[in-house]
Short mmCIF file of N, CA and C in Angstrom, two decimals:
data_model
loop_
_atom_site.label_atom_id
_atom_site.label_comp_id
_atom_site.label_asym_id
_atom_site.label_seq_id
_atom_site.Cartn_x
_atom_site.Cartn_y
_atom_site.Cartn_z
N MET A 243 0.95 -1.61 0.04
CA MET A 243 0.20 0.21 0.07
C MET A 243 1.05 1.15 0.49
N ALA A 244 0.85 2.29 -1.19
CA ALA A 244 1.77 3.48 -1.32
C ALA A 244 0.70 4.75 -0.32
N THR A 245 1.92 5.67 0.91
CA THR A 245 0.90 6.17 1.51
C THR A 245 1.66 7.46 0.89
N ILE A 246 1.16 8.71 0.98
CA ILE A 246 1.82 10.33 0.80
C ILE A 246 1.30 10.83 1.60
N ALA A 247 1.90 11.67 2.18
CA ALA A 247 2.28 13.07 3.06
C ALA A 247 2.32 14.26 2.87
N VAL A 248 1.75 15.28 2.69
CA VAL A 248 2.39 16.81 2.09
C VAL A 248 2.37 17.71 3.59
N SER A 249 3.59 18.45 3.11
CA SER A 249 3.80 19.43 4.17
C SER A 249 3.22 20.65 3.57
N LEU A 250 2.67 21.45 4.67
CA LEU A 250 2.25 22.48 4.43
C LEU A 250 2.85 23.45 5.92
N PRO A 251 3.92 24.61 5.27
CA PRO A 251 4.71 25.73 6.15
C PRO A 251 3.14 26.48 6.52
N ALA A 252 3.53 26.41 8.04
CA ALA A 252 2.36 26.98 8.63
C ALA A 252 3.01 28.89 8.71
N MET A 253 1.20 29.10 8.33
CA MET A 253 1.29 30.59 8.04
C MET A 253 1.28 31.28 9.05
N THR A 254 2.23 32.19 9.99
CA THR A 254 2.21 33.25 11.15
C THR A 254 2.11 34.41 10.72
N GLY A 255 1.55 34.96 11.73
CA GLY A 255 1.71 36.28 12.16
C GLY A 255 1.34 37.01 10.63
N PHE A 256 0.86 38.42 11.20
CA PHE A 256 0.82 38.99 9.44
C PHE A 256 1.75 40.36 8.77
N ASN A 257 1.98 39.74 7.30
CA ASN A 257 2.88 40.32 6.78
C ASN A 257 2.35 41.47 5.46
N ARG A 258 3.06 42.26 6.20
CA ARG A 258 2.32 43.78 4.81
C ARG A 258 3.31 43.81 3.73
N ARG A 259 3.74 43.34 3.50
CA ARG A 259 3.97 43.40 1.98
C ARG A 259 3.17 42.93 0.93
N SER A 260 3.20 43.26 -0.63
CA SER A 260 1.67 43.01 -1.16
C SER A 260 1.29 41.56 -1.17
N ARG A 261 0.41 41.64 -1.22
CA ARG A 261 0.02 39.83 -1.68
C ARG A 261 0.79 39.49 -2.94
N GLU A 262 0.71 39.84 -3.80
CA GLU A 262 1.28 39.63 -5.45
C GLU A 262 2.46 39.31 -4.91
N LEU A 263 3.39 39.98 -4.04
CA LEU A 263 4.73 39.44 -4.23
C LEU A 263 5.23 38.58 -3.24
N GLN A 264 4.35 38.21 -2.86
CA GLN A 264 4.80 36.97 -1.35
C GLN A 264 4.85 35.58 -1.90
N GLN A 265 5.60 35.68 -1.51
CA GLN A 265 6.25 33.92 -1.86
C GLN A 265 6.10 32.51 -0.67
N THR A 266 5.72 32.04 -1.34
CA THR A 266 5.47 30.74 0.45
C THR A 266 6.71 30.51 -0.18
N ASP A 267 7.31 29.41 1.15
CA ASP A 267 8.53 28.80 0.81
C ASP A 267 8.51 28.07 0.05
N SER A 268 7.81 26.56 0.39
CA SER A 268 8.17 24.99 -0.74
C SER A 268 6.36 24.53 0.19
N LEU A 269 6.55 23.70 -0.87
CA LEU A 269 5.58 21.84 -0.89
C LEU A 269 6.82 21.55 -0.72
N ASP A 270 6.01 20.16 0.28
CA ASP A 270 6.95 18.89 0.21
C ASP A 270 5.83 17.64 0.58
N PHE A 271 6.53 16.46 -0.78
CA PHE A 271 5.73 15.49 -0.76
C PHE A 271 6.73 14.32 -0.50
N HIS A 272 6.10 13.80 0.79
CA HIS A 272 6.61 12.53 0.82
C HIS A 272 5.56 11.08 0.30
N ILE A 273 6.31 9.94 -0.61
CA ILE A 273 5.55 8.45 -0.60
C ILE A 273 6.58 8.30 -0.79
N TRP A 274 5.92 7.16 0.15
CA TRP A 274 6.54 5.82 -0.26
C TRP A 274 6.02 4.73 -1.12
N LEU A 275 7.12 4.16 -2.01
CA LEU A 275 6.85 2.95 -3.18
C LEU A 275 7.25 2.38 -3.38
N PRO A 276 6.52 0.41 -3.42
CA PRO A 276 6.88 -0.31 -3.55
C PRO A 276 7.94 -0.92 -4.67
N ARG A 277 8.48 0.24 -5.16
CA ARG A 277 9.40 -0.19 -6.15
C ARG A 277 11.02 -0.01 -6.02
N THR A 278 11.78 -0.36 -6.38
CA THR A 278 13.38 0.22 -6.80
C THR A 278 13.25 1.75 -6.84
N ARG A 279 14.22 1.90 -6.32
CA ARG A 279 14.95 3.53 -6.93
C ARG A 279 14.96 3.55 -8.07
N GLN A 280 15.37 2.86 -8.84
CA GLN A 280 15.80 2.95 -10.67
C GLN A 280 14.74 3.02 -11.35
N CYS A 281 13.34 2.32 -10.64
CA CYS A 281 12.07 2.28 -11.49
C CYS A 281 11.52 3.27 -11.16
N VAL A 282 11.53 3.98 -9.71
CA VAL A 282 10.66 5.47 -9.73
C VAL A 282 11.29 6.34 -10.13
N PHE A 283 13.06 6.62 -10.36
CA PHE A 283 13.65 7.43 -10.69
C PHE A 283 12.88 7.80 -12.72
N ASN A 284 13.26 6.06 -12.89
CA ASN A 284 12.33 5.83 -14.37
C ASN A 284 11.34 7.01 -14.76
N ALA A 285 10.00 6.66 -13.95
CA ALA A 285 9.20 6.85 -13.84
C ALA A 285 9.12 8.84 -13.80
N TRP A 286 10.36 9.54 -13.54
CA TRP A 286 10.66 11.23 -13.93
C TRP A 286 11.17 11.06 -14.94
N THR A 287 11.88 10.26 -15.94
CA THR A 287 12.40 10.66 -16.72
C THR A 287 12.09 9.73 -18.08
N ILE A 288 10.93 8.80 -18.43
CA ILE A 288 11.28 8.68 -19.55
C ILE A 288 9.63 8.91 -20.02
N PRO A 289 9.42 9.39 -21.11
CA PRO A 289 8.23 10.61 -21.07
C PRO A 289 7.08 9.48 -21.15
N GLU A 290 7.22 8.40 -21.29
CA GLU A 290 5.69 6.80 -21.35
C GLU A 290 5.64 7.24 -19.90
N TYR A 291 6.21 7.36 -19.28
CA TYR A 291 5.78 7.12 -18.00
C TYR A 291 5.54 8.63 -17.25
N ILE A 292 5.39 9.48 -17.54
CA ILE A 292 5.74 10.99 -17.00
C ILE A 292 4.06 11.04 -17.67
N GLU A 293 3.92 10.44 -19.15
CA GLU A 293 2.47 10.91 -19.08
C GLU A 293 1.44 10.60 -18.45
N LEU A 294 1.77 8.47 -18.16
CA LEU A 294 0.95 7.92 -17.38
C LEU A 294 0.71 8.45 -16.26
N TRP A 295 1.67 8.83 -15.15
CA TRP A 295 1.17 9.83 -14.60
C TRP A 295 0.49 11.05 -14.19
N SER A 296 0.95 12.14 -15.34
CA SER A 296 0.63 13.30 -15.65
C SER A 296 -0.53 13.40 -16.40
N ASN A 297 -1.25 12.15 -16.83
CA ASN A 297 -2.68 12.46 -17.34
C ASN A 297 -3.84 12.11 -15.90
N THR A 298 -4.56 12.87 -15.64
CA THR A 298 -5.69 12.84 -14.70
C THR A 298 -6.85 12.68 -15.03
N ASP A 299 -8.06 12.79 -14.27
CA ASP A 299 -9.11 12.91 -15.03
C ASP A 299 -9.48 14.52 -15.56
N GLN A 300 -8.53 15.43 -15.16
CA GLN A 300 -9.40 17.05 -15.30
C GLN A 300 -8.03 16.77 -16.50
N SER A 301 -7.52 16.22 -16.85
CA SER A 301 -5.98 17.06 -18.19
C SER A 301 -5.59 14.94 -18.26
N PRO A 302 -6.61 14.73 -19.33
CA PRO A 302 -6.58 13.15 -20.18
C PRO A 302 -5.48 12.95 -21.38
N ASP A 303 -5.17 14.18 -21.62
CA ASP A 303 -4.22 14.29 -23.22
C ASP A 303 -2.68 14.66 -22.69
N VAL A 304 -2.22 14.15 -21.77
CA VAL A 304 -0.95 14.93 -21.95
C VAL A 304 0.17 14.56 -22.86
N HIS A 305 0.96 14.92 -23.53
CA HIS A 305 2.09 14.70 -24.50
C HIS A 305 3.76 15.37 -23.11
N ALA A 306 4.58 13.91 -23.36
CA ALA A 306 5.73 14.66 -22.42
C ALA A 306 6.59 14.37 -23.27
N GLU A 307 8.26 15.33 -23.23
CA GLU A 307 8.83 14.53 -24.03
C GLU A 307 10.51 15.12 -23.06
N VAL A 308 11.10 14.50 -22.48
CA VAL A 308 12.60 14.45 -22.14
C VAL A 308 12.99 14.41 -23.21
N ASP A 309 14.93 14.99 -23.17
CA ASP A 309 16.09 14.68 -23.54
C ASP A 309 16.95 14.54 -22.56
N LEU A 310 17.39 13.36 -21.74
CA LEU A 310 18.14 13.33 -20.73
C LEU A 310 19.93 12.91 -21.67
N SER A 311 20.12 13.08 -23.31
CA SER A 311 21.33 12.93 -24.04
C SER A 311 21.85 14.50 -23.76
N LYS A 312 21.16 15.20 -23.40
CA LYS A 312 21.60 16.26 -23.90
C LYS A 312 21.57 16.92 -22.11
N GLY A 313 20.82 16.76 -21.45
CA GLY A 313 21.00 16.83 -19.72
C GLY A 313 19.67 17.59 -19.62
N THR A 314 18.78 18.10 -19.97
CA THR A 314 18.67 19.08 -19.77
C THR A 314 17.29 19.60 -19.86
N SER A 315 15.88 19.08 -20.70
CA SER A 315 14.83 19.74 -21.39
C SER A 315 13.68 18.62 -20.85
N LEU A 316 12.80 19.34 -20.52
CA LEU A 316 11.88 18.65 -20.34
C LEU A 316 10.85 18.95 -20.36
N LEU A 317 9.81 18.37 -21.38
CA LEU A 317 8.50 19.49 -21.79
C LEU A 317 7.00 18.33 -21.63
N ILE A 318 5.74 19.15 -20.97
CA ILE A 318 4.53 18.17 -20.93
C ILE A 318 4.15 19.66 -20.58
N ALA A 319 3.11 18.68 -22.26
CA ALA A 319 2.11 19.52 -22.43
C ALA A 319 0.35 18.72 -22.45
N GLN A 320 -0.62 20.02 -22.48
CA GLN A 320 -1.78 19.14 -23.28
C GLN A 320 -2.39 19.38 -23.94
N ASN A 321 -3.06 18.52 -25.15
CA ASN A 321 -3.17 19.59 -26.39
C ASN A 321 -4.94 19.60 -26.26
N HIS A 322 -6.11 20.14 -26.84
CA HIS A 322 -7.06 19.62 -27.57
C HIS A 322 -7.29 20.71 -28.13
N GLY A 323 -6.69 20.62 -29.11
CA GLY A 323 -6.76 21.45 -30.77
C GLY A 323 -6.00 22.82 -30.30
N SER A 324 -5.95 23.10 -28.71
CA SER A 324 -4.65 24.00 -29.53
C SER A 324 -3.70 23.72 -27.59
N THR A 325 -3.17 24.54 -27.23
CA THR A 325 -2.43 24.05 -26.10
C THR A 325 -2.86 24.66 -24.93
N LEU A 326 -3.39 23.69 -23.48
CA LEU A 326 -3.81 24.58 -22.24
C LEU A 326 -3.22 24.14 -21.62
N TYR A 327 -2.37 24.01 -21.57
CA TYR A 327 -1.03 24.01 -21.09
C TYR A 327 0.17 23.35 -21.25
N ARG A 328 1.31 24.16 -20.44
CA ARG A 328 2.58 24.01 -20.73
C ARG A 328 3.57 23.76 -19.75
N ILE A 329 4.75 23.13 -19.80
CA ILE A 329 5.35 22.85 -18.95
C ILE A 329 6.97 23.17 -19.41
N GLU A 330 8.05 23.58 -19.16
CA GLU A 330 9.08 23.77 -19.33
C GLU A 330 10.23 23.32 -18.06
N GLY A 331 10.91 22.82 -18.84
CA GLY A 331 11.94 22.43 -17.81
C GLY A 331 13.11 22.15 -17.53
N THR A 332 14.50 22.35 -17.09
CA THR A 332 15.98 22.21 -17.05
C THR A 332 15.75 21.34 -16.48
N TYR A 333 16.88 20.38 -16.68
CA TYR A 333 17.24 18.98 -15.11
C TYR A 333 18.64 19.60 -14.97
N THR A 334 18.75 20.18 -13.76
CA THR A 334 19.66 20.98 -13.40
C THR A 334 20.59 20.03 -12.46
N THR A 335 20.03 18.73 -12.10
CA THR A 335 20.84 17.61 -11.44
C THR A 335 20.01 16.57 -11.67
N ILE A 336 21.45 15.70 -12.52
CA ILE A 336 20.99 14.64 -12.63
C ILE A 336 21.85 12.94 -11.43
N HIS A 337 21.68 12.55 -10.58
CA HIS A 337 22.08 11.70 -10.03
C HIS A 337 21.59 10.54 -10.00
N ARG A 338 21.83 9.78 -11.02
CA ARG A 338 20.45 8.45 -10.80
C ARG A 338 21.31 7.45 -10.29
N PRO A 339 20.48 7.06 -9.91
CA PRO A 339 18.48 6.78 -9.33
C PRO A 339 18.89 7.82 -8.09
N ASP A 340 19.23 8.46 -7.68
CA ASP A 340 19.04 9.55 -6.18
C ASP A 340 18.54 10.56 -6.20
N ARG A 341 18.90 11.36 -7.64
CA ARG A 341 18.33 13.03 -6.98
C ARG A 341 18.20 13.24 -8.65
N LEU A 342 17.03 14.14 -9.08
CA LEU A 342 16.83 15.15 -9.79
C LEU A 342 16.84 16.84 -9.18
N VAL A 343 17.15 17.46 -10.07
CA VAL A 343 16.63 18.74 -9.44
C VAL A 343 16.93 19.61 -10.74
N LEU A 344 14.99 20.10 -10.82
CA LEU A 344 14.61 21.03 -12.44
C LEU A 344 14.37 21.75 -12.15
N THR A 345 13.91 22.89 -13.29
CA THR A 345 13.12 24.12 -13.11
C THR A 345 12.16 23.39 -13.69
N TRP A 346 11.12 24.35 -13.62
CA TRP A 346 10.06 23.99 -13.66
C TRP A 346 9.15 25.08 -13.53
N SER A 347 9.10 25.42 -15.26
CA SER A 347 7.77 26.86 -15.44
C SER A 347 6.21 26.45 -16.13
N TYR A 348 5.16 26.52 -15.25
CA TYR A 348 3.84 26.64 -16.24
C TYR A 348 3.66 27.48 -16.94
N TYR A 349 2.67 26.80 -17.74
CA TYR A 349 1.80 28.59 -18.73
C TYR A 349 0.71 27.53 -18.74
N SER A 350 -0.54 28.91 -18.74
CA SER A 350 -1.36 28.33 -19.57
C SER A 350 -2.12 29.73 -19.60
N SER A 351 -3.38 29.95 -19.93
CA SER A 351 -3.94 31.09 -20.15
C SER A 351 -4.59 31.74 -19.04
N THR A 352 -4.20 31.44 -18.23
CA THR A 352 -5.03 31.50 -17.03
C THR A 352 -3.96 31.92 -15.65
N TRP A 353 -2.99 31.02 -15.69
CA TRP A 353 -1.98 31.03 -14.87
C TRP A 353 -0.58 30.55 -15.47
N ASN A 354 0.45 31.08 -14.24
CA ASN A 354 1.71 30.70 -14.90
C ASN A 354 2.55 30.64 -13.40
N TRP A 355 3.55 30.41 -13.29
CA TRP A 355 4.45 30.32 -12.35
C TRP A 355 5.61 28.90 -12.58
N GLY A 356 6.52 29.60 -11.79
CA GLY A 356 8.35 29.08 -11.55
C GLY A 356 8.65 28.14 -10.45
N SER A 357 8.70 27.67 -10.29
CA SER A 357 9.45 26.96 -8.89
C SER A 357 10.69 25.99 -9.46
N LEU A 358 11.53 25.55 -8.39
CA LEU A 358 12.45 25.00 -8.50
C LEU A 358 11.63 23.52 -7.91
N ILE A 359 12.41 22.20 -8.85
CA ILE A 359 11.60 21.14 -8.17
C ILE A 359 12.61 20.35 -7.68
N GLN A 360 12.69 19.98 -6.51
CA GLN A 360 13.24 18.85 -6.42
C GLN A 360 13.12 17.47 -6.07
N VAL A 361 13.91 16.04 -6.34
CA VAL A 361 13.07 14.49 -6.02
C VAL A 361 14.45 14.17 -5.58
N ASN A 362 14.02 13.76 -4.68
CA ASN A 362 14.81 12.63 -4.69
C ASN A 362 14.68 11.53 -3.82
N PHE A 363 15.44 9.94 -4.12
CA PHE A 363 14.68 8.62 -4.44
C PHE A 363 15.38 8.24 -3.22
N ALA A 364 15.15 7.68 -2.29
CA ALA A 364 16.15 7.00 -0.60
C ALA A 364 15.37 5.88 -0.88
N ASP A 365 16.17 4.00 -0.95
CA ASP A 365 16.10 2.96 -0.30
C ASP A 365 15.51 3.24 0.60
N VAL A 366 14.52 2.73 1.10
CA VAL A 366 13.34 2.33 2.17
C VAL A 366 13.27 0.59 2.09
N THR A 367 12.81 0.30 3.56
CA THR A 367 12.24 -0.91 3.89
C THR A 367 11.15 -1.50 2.83
N GLY A 368 11.09 -1.86 2.17
CA GLY A 368 9.93 -2.15 0.95
C GLY A 368 10.05 -1.89 -0.37
N GLY A 369 10.79 -0.99 -0.43
CA GLY A 369 10.27 0.27 -1.84
C GLY A 369 11.42 1.20 -1.15
N THR A 370 10.85 2.57 -2.07
CA THR A 370 11.18 3.69 -2.08
C THR A 370 10.93 5.11 -1.70
N MET A 371 11.59 5.75 -0.28
CA MET A 371 11.12 6.58 -0.32
C MET A 371 11.27 7.80 -1.72
N LEU A 372 10.15 8.43 -2.10
CA LEU A 372 10.04 9.94 -3.06
C LEU A 372 9.75 10.91 -1.95
N ASP A 373 10.86 11.97 -2.31
CA ASP A 373 10.29 13.21 -1.55
C ASP A 373 10.84 14.25 -2.69
N VAL A 374 9.33 14.97 -3.10
CA VAL A 374 9.31 16.02 -3.92
C VAL A 374 9.13 17.25 -2.93
N VAL A 375 9.85 17.95 -3.97
CA VAL A 375 10.17 19.58 -3.23
C VAL A 375 10.03 20.96 -3.71
N GLU A 376 8.33 21.71 -3.95
CA GLU A 376 8.79 22.65 -4.65
C GLU A 376 8.47 23.45 -4.18
N SER A 377 9.73 24.95 -4.40
CA SER A 377 10.04 25.74 -4.23
C SER A 377 10.33 26.98 -5.61
N PRO A 378 10.64 27.86 -5.19
CA PRO A 378 8.84 28.36 -3.83
C PRO A 378 7.71 28.61 -5.16
N VAL A 379 6.47 28.49 -4.26
CA VAL A 379 5.29 27.84 -4.58
C VAL A 379 4.84 28.76 -5.39
N GLY A 380 4.89 30.74 -5.11
CA GLY A 380 4.30 31.51 -5.39
C GLY A 380 3.24 32.51 -4.99
N ARG A 381 2.10 32.75 -5.33
CA ARG A 381 1.48 33.61 -4.00
C ARG A 381 0.92 32.92 -2.96
N THR A 382 1.00 33.21 -1.83
CA THR A 382 0.49 32.19 -0.94
C THR A 382 -1.09 31.49 -1.54
N GLU A 383 -1.63 32.50 -1.78
CA GLU A 383 -3.02 32.38 -2.55
C GLU A 383 -2.74 30.94 -3.39
N ASP A 384 -1.71 30.78 -3.80
CA ASP A 384 -1.92 29.61 -5.12
C ASP A 384 -1.54 28.54 -4.71
N LYS A 385 -1.45 28.18 -3.00
CA LYS A 385 -0.96 26.79 -2.71
C LYS A 385 -1.03 25.78 -2.49
N GLU A 386 -2.86 26.16 -2.44
CA GLU A 386 -3.94 24.78 -2.52
C GLU A 386 -4.23 24.72 -3.81
N LEU A 387 -3.86 25.61 -4.75
CA LEU A 387 -3.57 25.24 -6.16
C LEU A 387 -2.54 24.49 -6.69
N HIS A 388 -1.62 24.82 -5.53
CA HIS A 388 -0.72 23.45 -6.22
C HIS A 388 -0.53 22.80 -5.85
N ALA A 389 -1.15 22.66 -4.15
CA ALA A 389 -0.84 21.47 -3.34
C ALA A 389 -1.95 20.37 -4.39
N ARG A 390 -2.72 20.92 -4.46
CA ARG A 390 -3.96 19.99 -5.94
C ARG A 390 -3.29 19.52 -6.64
N TRP A 391 -2.61 20.26 -7.88
CA TRP A 391 -1.76 19.88 -9.00
C TRP A 391 -1.45 18.31 -8.54
N TRP A 392 -0.58 18.24 -7.80
CA TRP A 392 0.61 17.71 -7.07
C TRP A 392 -0.01 17.18 -7.05
N GLN A 393 -1.10 16.64 -5.72
CA GLN A 393 -2.01 15.50 -5.13
C GLN A 393 -2.01 14.65 -6.73
N ASP A 394 -3.03 14.92 -7.39
CA ASP A 394 -3.50 14.16 -8.45
C ASP A 394 -2.13 13.87 -9.00
N ARG A 395 -1.20 13.99 -9.42
CA ARG A 395 0.30 13.76 -10.30
C ARG A 395 0.36 12.44 -9.46
N LEU A 396 0.83 12.95 -8.33
CA LEU A 396 1.39 12.11 -7.59
C LEU A 396 0.53 10.69 -7.25
N ASP A 397 -1.04 11.06 -6.42
CA ASP A 397 -1.44 10.04 -7.23
C ASP A 397 -1.84 9.32 -7.59
N ARG A 398 -1.52 9.59 -8.91
CA ARG A 398 -1.62 8.43 -9.86
C ARG A 398 -0.01 7.45 -10.45
N LEU A 399 0.58 8.24 -10.21
CA LEU A 399 2.05 8.01 -9.91
C LEU A 399 2.09 6.72 -9.23
N MET A 400 1.54 6.55 -7.90
CA MET A 400 1.12 6.04 -7.09
C MET A 400 0.85 4.74 -7.13
N ARG A 401 -0.51 5.21 -7.84
CA ARG A 401 -1.43 4.10 -8.40
C ARG A 401 -0.42 3.16 -9.75
N LEU A 402 0.29 3.75 -10.38
CA LEU A 402 1.00 3.28 -11.34
C LEU A 402 2.19 2.25 -10.73
N LEU A 403 2.92 2.67 -9.80
CA LEU A 403 3.69 1.72 -9.08
C LEU A 403 3.81 0.96 -8.08
N SER A 404 2.16 0.82 -7.73
CA SER A 404 2.05 0.39 -7.14
C SER A 404 1.64 -1.08 -6.95
#
């Protein structure tokens, strides 16, 4: 049975800065998967696997491209005649099968954001602990949207690898 935990940093006090300029710290996801580190790592670097866990009920037609031979590019896009959203990124760190660090720029007609994604893969009893950290998340009011976006995809990843 796969498990997932999400950590949202506590918001304390009143911040007088403009809400548009506030950046929340991070979103942290911790998932145990009953697979080897290499298997879970592959799910983050092979386009066909990325497509399987990125296709959700809300986004059923995702296309992914990855070019690890150049060591840098990631593209995830959903199309229905026109692009509804696009994620572009650069793998800045590739330590197979322990760690990935990548930039993450999300574009849609209604929402744009950029973050750094850190993904760690650790051996644990019976499988792999996957840790995903997105930072910064963006505006404070967007944190719940980011959490739901990731939760949908990580739930699919758990089902795929369980």
